[in-house]
CSV table of C-alpha atoms in Angstrom, one decimal:
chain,number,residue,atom,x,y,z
A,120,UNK,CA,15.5,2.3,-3.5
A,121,UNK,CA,15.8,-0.6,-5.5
A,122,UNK,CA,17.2,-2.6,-3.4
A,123,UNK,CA,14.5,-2.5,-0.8
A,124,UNK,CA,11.8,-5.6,-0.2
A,125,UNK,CA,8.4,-4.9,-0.8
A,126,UNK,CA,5.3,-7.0,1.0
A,127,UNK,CA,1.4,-5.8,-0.6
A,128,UNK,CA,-1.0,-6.6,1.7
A,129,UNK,CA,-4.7,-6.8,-0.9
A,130,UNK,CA,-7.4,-6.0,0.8
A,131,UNK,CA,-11.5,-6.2,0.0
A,132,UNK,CA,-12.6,-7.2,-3.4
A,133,UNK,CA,-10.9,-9.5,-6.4
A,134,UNK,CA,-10.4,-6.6,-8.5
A,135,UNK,CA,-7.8,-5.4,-5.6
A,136,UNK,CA,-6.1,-8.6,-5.4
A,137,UNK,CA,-5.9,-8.4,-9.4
A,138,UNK,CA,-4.5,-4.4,-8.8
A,139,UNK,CA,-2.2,-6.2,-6.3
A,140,UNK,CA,-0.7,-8.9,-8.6
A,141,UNK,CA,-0.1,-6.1,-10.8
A,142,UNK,CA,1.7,-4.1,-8.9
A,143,UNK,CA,3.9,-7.1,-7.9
A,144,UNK,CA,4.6,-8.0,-11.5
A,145,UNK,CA,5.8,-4.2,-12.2
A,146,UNK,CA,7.3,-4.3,-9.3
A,147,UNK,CA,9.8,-7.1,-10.4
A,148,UNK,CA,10.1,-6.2,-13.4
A,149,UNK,CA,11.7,-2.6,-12.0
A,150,UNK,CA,14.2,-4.3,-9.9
A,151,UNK,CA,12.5,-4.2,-6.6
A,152,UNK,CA,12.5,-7.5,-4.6
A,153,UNK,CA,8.9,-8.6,-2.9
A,154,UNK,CA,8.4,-10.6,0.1
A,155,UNK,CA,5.2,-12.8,1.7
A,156,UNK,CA,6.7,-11.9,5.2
A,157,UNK,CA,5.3,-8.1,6.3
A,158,UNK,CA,8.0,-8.5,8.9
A,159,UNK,CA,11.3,-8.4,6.1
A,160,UNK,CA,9.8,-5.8,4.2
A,161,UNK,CA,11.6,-2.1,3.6
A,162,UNK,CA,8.4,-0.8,2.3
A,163,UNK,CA,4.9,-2.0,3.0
A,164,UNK,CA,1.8,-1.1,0.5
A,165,UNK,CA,-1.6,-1.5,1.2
A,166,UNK,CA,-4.2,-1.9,-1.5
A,167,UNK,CA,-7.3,-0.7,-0.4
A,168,UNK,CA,-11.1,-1.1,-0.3
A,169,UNK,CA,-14.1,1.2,0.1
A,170,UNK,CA,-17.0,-1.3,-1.3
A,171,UNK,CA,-18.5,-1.4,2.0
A,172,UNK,CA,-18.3,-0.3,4.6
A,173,UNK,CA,-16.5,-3.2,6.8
A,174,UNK,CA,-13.7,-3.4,3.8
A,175,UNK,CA,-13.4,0.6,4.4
A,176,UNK,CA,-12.4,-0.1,8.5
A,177,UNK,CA,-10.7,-3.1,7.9
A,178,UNK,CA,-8.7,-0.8,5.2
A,179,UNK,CA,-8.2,1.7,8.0
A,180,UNK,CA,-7.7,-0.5,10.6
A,181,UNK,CA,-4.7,-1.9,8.6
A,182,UNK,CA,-3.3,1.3,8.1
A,183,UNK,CA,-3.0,2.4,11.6
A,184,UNK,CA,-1.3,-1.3,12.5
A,185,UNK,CA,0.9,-0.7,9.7
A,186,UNK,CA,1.9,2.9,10.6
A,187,UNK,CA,2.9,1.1,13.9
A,188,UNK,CA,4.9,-0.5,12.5
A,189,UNK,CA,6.5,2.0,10.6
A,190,UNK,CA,7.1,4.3,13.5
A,191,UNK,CA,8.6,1.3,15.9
A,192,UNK,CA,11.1,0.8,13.1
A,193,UNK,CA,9.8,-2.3,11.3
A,194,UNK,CA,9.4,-1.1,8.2
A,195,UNK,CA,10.6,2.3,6.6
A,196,UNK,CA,7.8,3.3,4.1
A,197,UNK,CA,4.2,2.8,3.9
A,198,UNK,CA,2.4,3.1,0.9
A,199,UNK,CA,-1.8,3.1,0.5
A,200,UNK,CA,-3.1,2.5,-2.6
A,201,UNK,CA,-6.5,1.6,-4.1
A,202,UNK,CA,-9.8,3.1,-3.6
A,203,UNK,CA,-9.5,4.5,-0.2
A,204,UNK,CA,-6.8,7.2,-1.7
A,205,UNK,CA,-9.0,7.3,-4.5
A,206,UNK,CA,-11.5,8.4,-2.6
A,207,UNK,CA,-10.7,10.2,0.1
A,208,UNK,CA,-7.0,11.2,-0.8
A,209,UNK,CA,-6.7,15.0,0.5
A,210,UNK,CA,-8.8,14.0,3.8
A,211,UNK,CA,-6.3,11.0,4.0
A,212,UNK,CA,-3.3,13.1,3.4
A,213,UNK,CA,-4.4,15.5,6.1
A,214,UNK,CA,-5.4,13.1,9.1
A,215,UNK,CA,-2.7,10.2,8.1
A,216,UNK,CA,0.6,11.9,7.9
A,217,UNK,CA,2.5,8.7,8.8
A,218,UNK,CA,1.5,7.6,5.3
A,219,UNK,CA,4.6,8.6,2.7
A,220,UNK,CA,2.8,8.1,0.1
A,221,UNK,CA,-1.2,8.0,-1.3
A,222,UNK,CA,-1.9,6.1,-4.8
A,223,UNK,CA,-5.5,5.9,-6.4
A,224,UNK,CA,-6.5,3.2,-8.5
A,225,UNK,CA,-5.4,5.4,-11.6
A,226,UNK,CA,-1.9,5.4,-10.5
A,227,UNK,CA,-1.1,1.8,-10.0
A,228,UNK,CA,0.3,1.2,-13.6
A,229,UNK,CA,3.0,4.1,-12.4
A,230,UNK,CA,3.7,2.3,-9.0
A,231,UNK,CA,7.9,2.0,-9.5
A,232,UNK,CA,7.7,5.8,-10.6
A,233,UNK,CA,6.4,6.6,-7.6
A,234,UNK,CA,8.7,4.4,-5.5
């Protein structure tokens, strides 16, 4: 899996694009490659946002364009991480099952393990 590109797409609030640059540092540091471009990426990850509730649908909203994308081929994983799956991770598990994978905020540190 290693040798897959990774884009993060940060959504809502600056402690997700601080969750975000995390992730991307120990991302690289495991080996994994990241991209800018959503379009070259193996695996996609979106770090959610739940402070209100227009960050909440623009989180959701995000999730079914990117599970889109997923099933027409352009990318092969999608990942949703951040306070959404904090939140509401069963309910998400249930209605999203396009979704490999659901990471709270306490799981972010253990990002590559999951991958």
């Amino acid at each position: 899996m290693k040798d897959k590109k990774i884009h993060i797409v940060s959504l809502g609030c600056p402690k997700n694009l601080i969750d975000s640059e995390v992730m991307v540092s120990i991302l690289i540091r495991s080996g994994f490659g990241i991209t800018p471009h959503a379009e070259a990426a193996d695996i996609i990850i979106i770090n959610t946002c739940t402070f209100i509730l227009p960050a909440k649908e623009e989180s959701i909203d995000e999730i079914f364009q990117m599970a889109e994308w997923k099933k027409n081929g352009r990318c092969r994983y999608l990942i949703v991480t951040g306070c959404l799956p904090q939140r509401y991770g069963t309910v998400l598990e249930r209605e999203m099952p396009e979704v490999d994978l659901f990471l709270g905020t306490g799981e972010i540190p253990k990002i590559a393990d999951f991958i």
